[in-house]
Amino acid sequence: DAKTTQPNSMESNEEEPVHLPCNHSTISGTDYIHWYRQLPSQGPEYVIHGLTSNVNNRMASLAIAEDRKSSTLILHRATLRDAAVYYCILKGGLGGGADGLTFGKGTHLIIQP
Amino acid sequence: ETGVTQTPRHLVMGMTNKKSLKCEQHLGHNAMYWYKQSAKKPLELMFVYNFKEQTENNSVPSRFSPECPNSSHLFLHLHTLQPEDSALYLCASSQSPRASSGNTIYFGEGSWLTVV
């Protein structure tokens, strides 16, 4: 599976939008972009995923660059409960790569009140 | 509540003990996973099971022995562990091991293991 690069940490203020970047310059045409987050003392939880088009759900939005070499997870209005480690993960589609997801170090998001 | 339940939540064991971690999923999924998370390190995938068959073993030492009797249950049997094996052990499940569109992985809250 292709590698992703994320900043180690980011800081934002409560009730402001947060843009978490992810670079994946070696992404292949069939790789999906997945985002998970891990709150303190909990297991990771799914946030959002996409292939080519931008995606929205109740938790966040995913903006994918036209060349797919980067993406941005957008939290529209951060709350203190959004403080977590956010992981950007690439995974091949059906038949692509090893089984399971490979997690990197992620971005530690700090929310200031 | 994610639908993936792990027990015990906390376990302290000596290096000569034998213990087991248990995971149960109530989501009707076919694939189950064990991950290890040590302090200040990324999550490490240990084992993957699909329809009760092991499909992935990431060079895990034999002192960790997984068992998957059916698609809903997964065990991790532990024996003669070392202090450096102390970590958070996370169980997860998904419809399929291949994370294609719509295939979300659901994690349990983890079992905190301390080896003394």
Coordinates of N, CA and C in Angstrom, one line a residue:
Chain A
D1 N 0.8 -1.2 0.0 CA 0.0 0.0 0.0 C 0.9 1.2 0.0
A2 N 0.4 2.3 -0.7 CA 1.2 3.5 -0.8 C 1.3 4.2 0.5
K3 N 2.3 5.1 0.6 CA 2.6 5.7 1.9 C 1.9 7.1 2.0
T4 N 1.5 7.6 3.2 CA 1.0 8.9 3.3 C 1.9 9.7 4.3
T5 N 1.8 11.0 4.1 CA 2.6 11.9 5.0 C 1.7 12.9 5.6
Q6 N 1.7 13.0 6.9 CA 0.8 13.9 7.7 C 1.7 14.7 8.7
P7 N 1.3 16.0 9.0 CA 2.0 16.7 10.1 C 1.8 16.0 11.4
N8 N 2.9 16.0 12.2 CA 2.8 15.3 13.5 C 1.7 15.9 14.4
S9 N 1.5 17.2 14.4 CA 0.5 17.8 15.2 C 0.0 19.1 14.6
M10 N -1.2 19.4 15.0 CA -1.9 20.7 14.6 C -2.7 21.2 15.8
E11 N -2.8 22.5 15.8 CA -3.6 23.1 16.9 C -4.7 24.0 16.3
S12 N -5.8 24.0 16.9 CA -6.9 24.8 16.4 C -7.8 25.3 17.6
N13 N -8.6 26.3 17.3 CA -9.5 26.8 18.4 C -10.9 26.2 18.3
E14 N -11.5 26.0 19.4 CA -12.9 25.5 19.4 C -13.8 26.3 18.6
E15 N -14.7 25.7 17.9 CA -15.7 26.3 17.0 C -15.2 26.9 15.8
E16 N -13.9 26.6 15.5 CA -13.4 27.0 14.2 C -13.2 25.8 13.3
P17 N -13.1 26.1 11.9 CA -12.9 24.9 11.0 C -11.4 24.5 11.2
V18 N -11.2 23.2 10.9 CA -9.9 22.6 10.9 C -9.7 21.9 9.6
H19 N -8.5 22.1 9.0 CA -8.1 21.4 7.8 C -6.9 20.6 8.0
L20 N -7.1 19.3 8.0 CA -6.0 18.3 8.2 C -5.5 17.8 6.9
P21 N -4.2 18.1 6.6 CA -3.7 17.7 5.3 C -3.1 16.3 5.3
C22 N -3.0 15.7 4.1 CA -2.4 14.4 3.9 C -1.8 14.4 2.5
N23 N -0.5 14.1 2.4 CA 0.1 13.9 1.1 C 0.3 12.4 0.8
H24 N 0.0 12.1 -0.4 CA 0.1 10.7 -0.9 C 0.5 10.7 -2.4
S25 N 1.7 11.1 -2.6 CA 2.1 11.3 -4.0 C 2.3 10.0 -4.8
T26 N 2.4 8.9 -4.1 CA 2.5 7.6 -4.9 C 1.2 6.8 -4.9
I27 N 0.1 7.5 -4.7 CA -1.2 6.8 -4.8 C -1.4 6.2 -6.1
S28 N -2.0 5.0 -6.1 CA -2.4 4.4 -7.4 C -3.8 4.6 -7.7
G29 N -4.2 4.3 -8.9 CA -5.5 4.6 -9.4 C -6.7 4.0 -8.7
T30 N -6.4 2.8 -8.0 CA -7.4 2.1 -7.3 C -7.4 2.3 -5.8
D31 N -6.5 3.1 -5.3 CA -6.4 3.3 -3.9 C -7.5 4.2 -3.4
Y32 N -8.2 3.8 -2.3 CA -9.1 4.6 -1.6 C -8.4 5.4 -0.5
I33 N -8.8 6.5 -0.2 CA -8.3 7.4 0.9 C -9.2 7.3 2.1
H34 N -8.7 6.7 3.2 CA -9.5 6.5 4.4 C -9.0 7.4 5.5
W35 N -9.9 7.9 6.3 CA -9.5 8.7 7.5 C -10.2 8.0 8.7
Y36 N -9.3 7.8 9.7 CA -9.8 7.3 11.0 C -9.3 8.3 12.1
R37 N -9.9 8.2 13.2 CA -9.4 9.0 14.3 C -9.4 8.2 15.6
Q38 N -8.5 8.5 16.5 CA -8.4 7.8 17.8 C -8.4 8.8 18.9
L39 N -9.5 8.7 19.6 CA -9.6 9.6 20.8 C -8.8 8.9 22.0
P40 N -8.4 9.7 22.9 CA -7.6 9.2 24.1 C -8.2 8.0 24.7
S41 N -7.5 6.9 24.9 CA -7.9 5.7 25.6 C -9.0 5.0 24.9
Q42 N -9.1 5.1 23.6 CA -10.1 4.4 22.8 C -9.5 3.8 21.6
G43 N -10.3 2.9 21.0 CA -9.8 2.3 19.7 C -10.1 3.3 18.6
P44 N -9.5 3.2 17.4 CA -9.7 4.1 16.3 C -11.2 4.0 15.8
E45 N -11.7 5.1 15.3 CA -13.0 5.1 14.7 C -13.0 5.7 13.3
Y46 N -13.8 5.1 12.4 CA -13.9 5.6 11.1 C -14.4 7.0 11.0
V47 N -13.8 7.8 10.1 CA -14.3 9.2 9.9 C -15.0 9.3 8.5
I48 N -14.2 9.0 7.5 CA -14.7 9.2 6.1 C -13.7 8.5 5.2
H49 N -14.2 8.2 3.9 CA -13.3 7.8 2.9 C -13.8 8.2 1.5
G50 N -12.9 8.2 0.6 CA -13.3 8.6 -0.8 C -12.3 8.0 -1.8
L51 N -12.6 8.2 -3.1 CA -11.7 7.7 -4.2 C -11.3 8.9 -5.0
T52 N -12.2 9.6 -5.6 CA -11.9 10.7 -6.5 C -12.6 12.0 -6.2
S53 N -13.9 11.8 -5.9 CA -14.7 13.0 -5.6 C -14.7 13.4 -4.2
N54 N -15.0 14.6 -3.9 CA -15.1 15.1 -2.5 C -16.3 14.4 -1.9
V55 N -16.2 14.2 -0.6 CA -17.2 13.4 0.2 C -17.6 14.2 1.4
N56 N -18.8 14.1 1.8 CA -19.3 14.8 3.0 C -20.1 13.7 3.8
N57 N -19.9 13.8 5.1 CA -20.8 13.0 6.0 C -21.1 13.8 7.3
R58 N -21.7 13.2 8.2 CA -22.1 14.0 9.4 C -20.9 14.4 10.3
M59 N -19.8 13.7 10.1 CA -18.6 14.0 10.9 C -17.7 15.0 10.3
A60 N -17.5 14.9 8.9 CA -16.5 15.7 8.3 C -16.7 15.7 6.8
S61 N -15.8 16.5 6.1 CA -15.7 16.5 4.7 C -14.3 16.1 4.2
L62 N -14.3 15.4 3.1 CA -13.0 15.0 2.5 C -12.8 15.7 1.2
A63 N -11.8 16.5 1.0 CA -11.5 17.2 -0.2 C -10.3 16.5 -0.8
I64 N -10.5 16.0 -2.0 CA -9.4 15.3 -2.7 C -8.9 16.1 -3.9
A65 N -7.6 16.3 -4.0 CA -7.0 17.1 -5.1 C -7.3 16.4 -6.4
E66 N -7.3 17.2 -7.4 CA -7.6 16.7 -8.8 C -6.7 15.6 -9.2
D67 N -5.4 15.7 -8.9 CA -4.4 14.7 -9.2 C -4.3 13.6 -8.2
R68 N -5.1 13.7 -7.2 CA -5.2 12.7 -6.1 C -3.9 12.5 -5.3
K69 N -3.0 13.4 -5.4 CA -1.7 13.2 -4.7 C -1.8 13.8 -3.3
S70 N -2.9 14.4 -3.0 CA -3.1 15.0 -1.6 C -4.6 15.0 -1.3
S71 N -4.9 15.1 0.0 CA -6.3 15.3 0.4 C -6.3 16.0 1.7
T72 N -7.5 16.5 2.0 CA -7.7 17.3 3.2 C -8.9 16.9 3.9
L73 N -8.8 16.6 5.2 CA -10.0 16.3 6.0 C -10.4 17.6 6.7
I74 N -11.7 17.9 6.5 CA -12.2 19.2 7.0 C -13.2 18.9 8.1
L75 N -12.9 19.4 9.3 CA -13.9 19.5 10.4 C -14.5 20.9 10.4
H76 N -15.7 21.0 10.2 CA -16.3 22.3 9.9 C -16.4 23.2 11.1
R77 N -16.6 22.6 12.3 CA -16.6 23.4 13.5 C -16.1 22.5 14.6
A78 N -14.8 22.7 14.9 CA -14.2 21.8 15.9 C -14.8 22.0 17.3
T79 N -14.9 20.9 18.0 CA -15.2 20.9 19.4 C -14.1 20.2 20.2
L80 N -14.2 20.4 21.5 CA -13.1 19.8 22.3 C -13.1 18.3 22.2
R81 N -14.3 17.7 21.8 CA -14.3 16.2 21.6 C -13.7 15.8 20.4
D82 N -13.3 16.7 19.5 CA -12.6 16.3 18.3 C -11.1 16.2 18.5
A83 N -10.6 16.5 19.7 CA -9.2 16.3 20.0 C -8.8 14.8 19.9
A84 N -7.9 14.5 19.0 CA -7.6 13.1 18.8 C -6.4 13.0 17.8
V85 N -6.0 11.7 17.6 CA -5.0 11.5 16.5 C -5.8 11.1 15.3
Y86 N -5.5 11.8 14.2 CA -6.2 11.5 12.9 C -5.3 10.8 11.9
Y87 N -5.7 9.7 11.4 CA -4.9 8.9 10.5 C -5.5 9.0 9.1
C88 N -4.6 9.2 8.1 CA -4.9 9.2 6.7 C -4.3 7.9 6.2
I89 N -5.1 7.0 5.6 CA -4.6 5.7 5.2 C -5.1 5.4 3.7
L90 N -4.1 4.9 2.9 CA -4.5 4.5 1.6 C -4.7 3.0 1.6
K91 N -5.7 2.6 0.8 CA -5.9 1.1 0.7 C -6.4 0.8 -0.7
G92 N -5.8 -0.2 -1.3 CA -6.2 -0.6 -2.6 C -7.7 -1.1 -2.6
G93 N -8.3 -1.1 -3.8 CA -9.6 -1.6 -3.9 C -9.6 -3.1 -3.9
L94 N -10.7 -3.7 -4.4 CA -10.8 -5.2 -4.4 C -9.5 -5.8 -5.0
G95 N -8.9 -6.7 -4.2 CA -7.7 -7.4 -4.7 C -6.5 -6.6 -4.6
G96 N -6.5 -5.4 -4.0 CA -5.3 -4.6 -3.9 C -4.6 -4.6 -2.6
G97 N -3.4 -5.1 -2.5 CA -2.6 -5.0 -1.3 C -3.0 -6.1 -0.3
A98 N -2.2 -6.0 0.8 CA -2.4 -7.0 1.9 C -3.7 -6.7 2.6
D99 N -4.1 -7.7 3.4 CA -5.4 -7.5 4.1 C -5.2 -6.5 5.3
G100 N -6.3 -5.8 5.7 CA -6.3 -4.9 6.8 C -5.8 -3.6 6.4
L101 N -5.8 -2.6 7.4 CA -5.3 -1.3 7.2 C -4.0 -1.1 7.9
T102 N -3.1 -0.3 7.3 CA -1.8 0.0 7.9 C -1.8 1.4 8.4
F103 N -1.7 1.6 9.7 CA -1.7 2.9 10.3 C -0.3 3.5 10.4
G104 N -0.2 4.8 10.1 CA 1.0 5.6 10.4 C 1.0 6.2 11.7
K105 N 1.7 7.3 11.9 CA 1.8 8.1 13.1 C 0.6 9.0 13.3
G106 N 0.0 9.4 12.2 CA -1.1 10.3 12.2 C -0.8 11.8 12.6
T107 N -1.8 12.6 12.7 CA -1.7 14.0 13.2 C -2.4 14.1 14.5
H108 N -1.7 14.6 15.5 CA -2.3 14.8 16.8 C -3.0 16.2 16.8
L109 N -4.3 16.2 16.8 CA -5.0 17.5 16.8 C -5.4 17.9 18.2
I110 N -4.9 19.2 18.4 CA -5.2 19.8 19.7 C -6.2 20.9 19.6
I111 N -7.2 20.9 20.4 CA -8.3 21.9 20.3 C -8.2 22.8 21.5
Q112 N -8.0 24.1 21.3 CA -8.0 25.0 22.4 C -9.3 25.6 22.7
P113 N -9.7 25.7 23.9 CA -11.1 26.3 24.2 C -11.1 27.8 24.0
Chain B
E1 N -20.5 2.7 21.7 CA -20.6 1.3 21.5 C -20.4 1.0 20.0
T2 N -19.3 0.3 19.6 CA -19.0 0.0 18.2 C -19.5 -1.3 17.7
G3 N -20.0 -2.2 18.6 CA -20.4 -3.5 18.2 C -19.3 -4.5 18.3
V4 N -18.1 -4.1 18.8 CA -17.0 -4.9 19.0 C -16.6 -4.9 20.5
T5 N -16.7 -6.0 21.1 CA -16.5 -6.0 22.6 C -15.3 -6.8 22.9
Q6 N -14.4 -6.2 23.8 CA -13.2 -6.9 24.2 C -13.2 -7.1 25.7
T7 N -12.7 -8.2 26.1 CA -12.5 -8.5 27.5 C -11.2 -9.3 27.7
P8 N -10.5 -9.1 28.9 CA -10.8 -8.0 29.8 C -10.4 -6.7 29.3
R9 N -10.8 -5.6 29.9 CA -10.3 -4.3 29.5 C -8.9 -4.0 30.1
H10 N -8.6 -4.6 31.2 CA -7.2 -4.5 31.8 C -6.8 -5.8 32.2
L11 N -5.5 -6.1 32.0 CA -4.9 -7.4 32.4 C -3.5 -7.2 32.8
V12 N -3.1 -7.7 34.0 CA -1.8 -7.7 34.5 C -1.3 -9.2 34.6
M13 N -0.2 -9.6 34.0 CA 0.2 -11.0 34.0 C 1.7 -11.1 34.2
G14 N 2.1 -12.1 34.9 CA 3.5 -12.4 35.0 C 4.1 -13.1 33.8
M15 N 5.4 -13.1 33.6 CA 6.0 -13.6 32.4 C 5.8 -15.1 32.3
T16 N 5.5 -15.8 33.3 CA 5.3 -17.2 33.2 C 3.8 -17.6 33.1
N17 N 2.9 -16.6 33.2 CA 1.5 -16.9 33.1 C 1.0 -17.2 31.7
K18 N -0.2 -17.8 31.7 CA -0.9 -18.0 30.4 C -2.3 -17.4 30.6
K19 N -2.6 -16.4 29.7 CA -3.9 -15.8 29.7 C -4.4 -15.6 28.3
S20 N -5.7 -15.2 28.2 CA -6.3 -15.0 26.9 C -7.0 -13.7 26.8
L21 N -7.0 -13.0 25.7 CA -7.9 -11.9 25.4 C -9.0 -12.4 24.5
K22 N -10.2 -11.8 24.8 CA -11.3 -12.3 24.0 C -12.0 -11.1 23.3
C23 N -12.5 -11.3 22.1 CA -13.1 -10.3 21.3 C -14.4 -10.9 20.7
E24 N -15.5 -10.2 20.7 CA -16.7 -10.6 20.1 C -17.3 -9.5 19.3
Q25 N -17.8 -9.8 18.1 CA -18.4 -8.7 17.3 C -19.8 -9.1 17.0
H26 N -20.7 -8.1 17.1 CA -22.2 -8.3 16.9 C -22.6 -7.6 15.6
L27 N -21.8 -7.5 14.6 CA -22.1 -6.8 13.4 C -22.3 -7.6 12.2
G28 N -22.2 -8.9 12.4 CA -22.4 -9.8 11.2 C -21.2 -9.8 10.2
H29 N -20.1 -9.4 10.7 CA -18.9 -9.2 9.8 C -18.2 -10.6 9.6
N30 N -17.4 -10.6 8.5 CA -16.7 -11.9 8.2 C -15.2 -11.8 8.5
A31 N -14.7 -10.6 8.7 CA -13.2 -10.5 8.9 C -13.0 -9.9 10.3
M32 N -12.0 -10.4 11.0 CA -11.6 -9.9 12.3 C -10.1 -9.8 12.4
Y33 N -9.6 -8.8 13.2 CA -8.2 -8.4 13.3 C -7.8 -8.3 14.7
W34 N -6.5 -8.5 14.9 CA -5.8 -8.1 16.1 C -4.7 -7.1 15.8
Y35 N -4.7 -5.9 16.5 CA -3.7 -4.9 16.4 C -3.1 -4.7 17.7
K36 N -1.8 -4.3 17.7 CA -1.1 -3.9 18.9 C -0.7 -2.5 18.9
Q37 N -0.9 -1.7 20.0 CA -0.5 -0.3 20.1 C 0.4 -0.1 21.3
S38 N 1.7 0.0 21.1 CA 2.6 0.3 22.1 C 2.7 1.8 22.3
A39 N 3.2 2.2 23.5 CA 3.4 3.6 23.8 C 4.2 4.3 22.7
K40 N 3.6 5.4 22.2 CA 4.3 6.3 21.2 C 4.7 5.6 19.9
K41 N 4.0 4.5 19.6 CA 4.2 3.8 18.3 C 2.9 3.7 17.6
P42 N 3.0 3.6 16.2 CA 1.8 3.4 15.5 C 1.1 2.1 15.7
L43 N -0.1 2.0 15.4 CA -0.8 0.7 15.5 C -0.1 -0.3 14.6
E44 N 0.1 -1.5 15.1 CA 0.7 -2.6 14.3 C -0.3 -3.7 14.1
L45 N -0.6 -4.0 12.8 CA -1.4 -5.1 12.5 C -0.7 -6.4 12.9
M46 N -1.4 -7.3 13.6 CA -0.8 -8.6 14.0 C -1.4 -9.7 13.2
F47 N -2.7 -9.9 13.2 CA -3.3 -11.0 12.6 C -4.6 -10.6 11.9
V48 N -4.9 -11.3 10.8 CA -6.2 -11.0 10.1 C -6.9 -12.4 9.8
Y49 N -8.2 -12.5 10.1 CA -8.9 -13.7 9.8 C -10.1 -13.3 8.9
N50 N -10.3 -14.1 7.9 CA -11.5 -14.0 7.0 C -12.2 -15.3 7.0
F51 N -13.5 -15.3 7.4 CA -14.3 -16.5 7.4 C -13.6 -17.6 8.2
K52 N -13.0 -17.2 9.4 CA -12.4 -18.1 10.3 C -11.0 -18.5 9.9
E53 N -10.6 -18.2 8.7 CA -9.2 -18.6 8.2 C -8.2 -17.4 8.4
Q54 N -7.1 -17.8 8.9 CA -6.0 -16.7 9.0 C -5.5 -16.3 7.6
T55 N -5.5 -15.1 7.3 CA -5.0 -14.6 6.0 C -3.8 -13.7 6.2
E56 N -3.5 -13.3 7.4 CA -2.3 -12.4 7.6 C -1.7 -12.7 8.9
N57 N -0.4 -12.8 9.0 CA 0.4 -13.0 10.2 C 1.6 -12.1 10.0
N58 N 1.7 -11.0 10.6 CA 2.8 -10.0 10.4 C 4.0 -10.3 11.3
S59 N 4.5 -11.5 11.1 CA 5.7 -11.9 11.8 C 5.6 -11.8 13.3
V60 N 4.5 -12.2 13.8 CA 4.2 -12.1 15.2 C 4.9 -13.3 16.0
P61 N 5.6 -13.0 17.1 CA 6.2 -14.1 17.8 C 5.2 -15.2 18.2
S62 N 5.6 -16.4 18.4 CA 4.7 -17.5 18.7 C 4.2 -17.5 20.1
R63 N 4.7 -16.6 20.9 CA 4.1 -16.4 22.3 C 2.7 -15.8 22.2
F64 N 2.4 -15.3 21.0 CA 1.0 -14.8 20.8 C 0.3 -15.8 19.8
S65 N -0.8 -16.4 20.3 CA -1.4 -17.4 19.5 C -2.9 -17.1 19.3
P66 N -3.3 -16.7 18.1 CA -4.7 -16.4 17.8 C -5.5 -17.6 17.6
E67 N -6.8 -17.4 17.9 CA -7.8 -18.5 17.6 C -9.1 -17.8 17.2
C68 N -9.7 -18.3 16.1 CA -10.9 -17.8 15.6 C -11.9 -18.9 15.3
P69 N -12.7 -19.3 16.4 CA -13.6 -20.4 16.2 C -14.8 -20.2 15.3
N70 N -15.2 -18.9 15.1 CA -16.2 -18.6 14.2 C -16.1 -17.1 13.8
S71 N -16.9 -16.6 12.9 CA -16.7 -15.3 12.4 C -17.0 -14.2 13.5
S72 N -17.6 -14.6 14.6 CA -18.0 -13.6 15.6 C -17.0 -13.5 16.7
H73 N -16.2 -14.5 16.9 CA -15.3 -14.5 18.1 C -13.8 -14.6 17.6
L74 N -13.0 -14.0 18.4 CA -11.6 -14.0 18.1 C -10.8 -14.0 19.5
F75 N -9.9 -14.8 19.7 CA -9.1 -14.9 20.9 C -7.6 -14.6 20.6
L76 N -6.9 -14.1 21.6 CA -5.5 -14.0 21.5 C -4.9 -14.6 22.8
H77 N -4.3 -15.8 22.6 CA -3.8 -16.6 23.7 C -2.3 -16.1 24.0
L78 N -2.0 -15.8 25.2 CA -0.8 -15.2 25.6 C 0.0 -16.2 26.5
H79 N 1.3 -16.4 26.2 CA 2.1 -17.3 27.1 C 3.5 -16.9 27.1
T80 N 4.2 -16.9 28.2 CA 5.6 -16.5 28.4 C 5.9 -15.2 27.7
L81 N 5.1 -14.2 28.0 CA 5.3 -12.9 27.4 C 6.5 -12.1 28.1
Q82 N 6.9 -11.1 27.5 CA 8.0 -10.2 28.0 C 7.4 -8.9 28.4
P83 N 8.1 -8.2 29.3 CA 7.6 -6.8 29.6 C 7.4 -5.9 28.5
E84 N 8.2 -6.0 27.4 CA 8.0 -5.2 26.2 C 6.8 -5.5 25.4
D85 N 6.1 -6.6 25.8 CA 4.8 -6.9 25.2 C 3.7 -6.1 25.8
S86 N 4.0 -5.4 26.8 CA 2.9 -4.5 27.5 C 2.5 -3.5 26.4
A87 N 1.2 -3.4 26.2 CA 0.6 -2.6 25.2 C -0.9 -2.6 25.3
L88 N -1.5 -1.8 24.4 CA -3.0 -1.9 24.2 C -3.2 -2.8 23.0
Y89 N -4.0 -3.8 23.2 CA -4.3 -4.8 22.1 C -5.8 -4.5 21.7
L90 N -5.9 -4.2 20.4 CA -7.1 -3.8 19.8 C -7.7 -4.9 18.9
C91 N -8.9 -5.2 19.0 CA -9.6 -6.1 18.1 C -10.5 -5.3 17.2
A92 N -10.6 -5.7 15.9 CA -11.5 -5.0 15.0 C -12.2 -6.0 14.1
S93 N -13.2 -5.5 13.4 CA -13.9 -6.4 12.5 C -14.4 -5.6 11.3
S94 N -14.6 -6.2 10.2 CA -15.1 -5.6 9.0 C -15.8 -6.6 8.1
Q95 N -16.6 -6.1 7.1 CA -17.3 -7.1 6.2 C -16.3 -7.9 5.5
S96 N -15.2 -7.4 5.1 CA -14.2 -8.1 4.3 C -12.8 -7.5 4.7
P97 N -11.7 -8.3 4.5 CA -10.4 -7.8 4.9 C -9.9 -6.7 3.9
R98 N -10.5 -6.7 2.7 CA -10.1 -5.7 1.7 C -10.9 -4.4 1.9
A99 N -10.2 -3.3 2.2 CA -10.9 -2.1 2.5 C -11.3 -1.3 1.3
S100 N -12.2 -1.9 0.5 CA -12.7 -1.2 -0.6 C -13.8 -0.3 -0.2
S101 N -14.4 0.3 -1.2 CA -15.5 1.3 -0.9 C -16.6 0.7 0.0
G102 N -16.9 1.4 1.0 CA -18.0 1.0 1.9 C -17.6 0.0 3.0
N103 N -16.3 -0.4 3.0 CA -15.9 -1.4 3.9 C -15.2 -0.8 5.1
T104 N -15.9 -0.5 6.1 CA -15.4 0.2 7.3 C -14.9 -0.8 8.3
I105 N -13.8 -0.5 9.0 CA -13.3 -1.3 10.0 C -13.8 -0.8 11.4
Y106 N -14.3 -1.6 12.2 CA -14.8 -1.2 13.5 C -13.9 -1.8 14.6
F107 N -13.5 -0.9 15.5 CA -12.6 -1.3 16.5 C -13.3 -1.4 17.9
G108 N -12.8 -2.3 18.7 CA -13.2 -2.4 20.1 C -12.4 -1.3 20.9
E109 N -12.7 -1.3 22.2 CA -12.0 -0.3 23.0 C -10.6 -0.7 23.5
G110 N -10.3 -2.0 23.3 CA -9.0 -2.5 23.5 C -8.8 -3.1 24.9
S111 N -7.8 -3.9 25.0 CA -7.4 -4.6 26.3 C -6.0 -4.1 26.6
W112 N -5.9 -3.4 27.8 CA -4.6 -2.9 28.3 C -3.9 -4.0 29.0
L113 N -2.8 -4.4 28.4 CA -2.0 -5.5 29.0 C -0.7 -5.0 29.6
T114 N -0.4 -5.4 30.8 CA 0.8 -5.1 31.5 C 1.5 -6.4 31.9
V115 N 2.7 -6.6 31.4 CA 3.5 -7.8 31.7 C 4.5 -7.5 32.8
V116 N 4.5 -8.2 33.9 CA 5.4 -7.8 35.0 C 6.4 -9.0 35.3

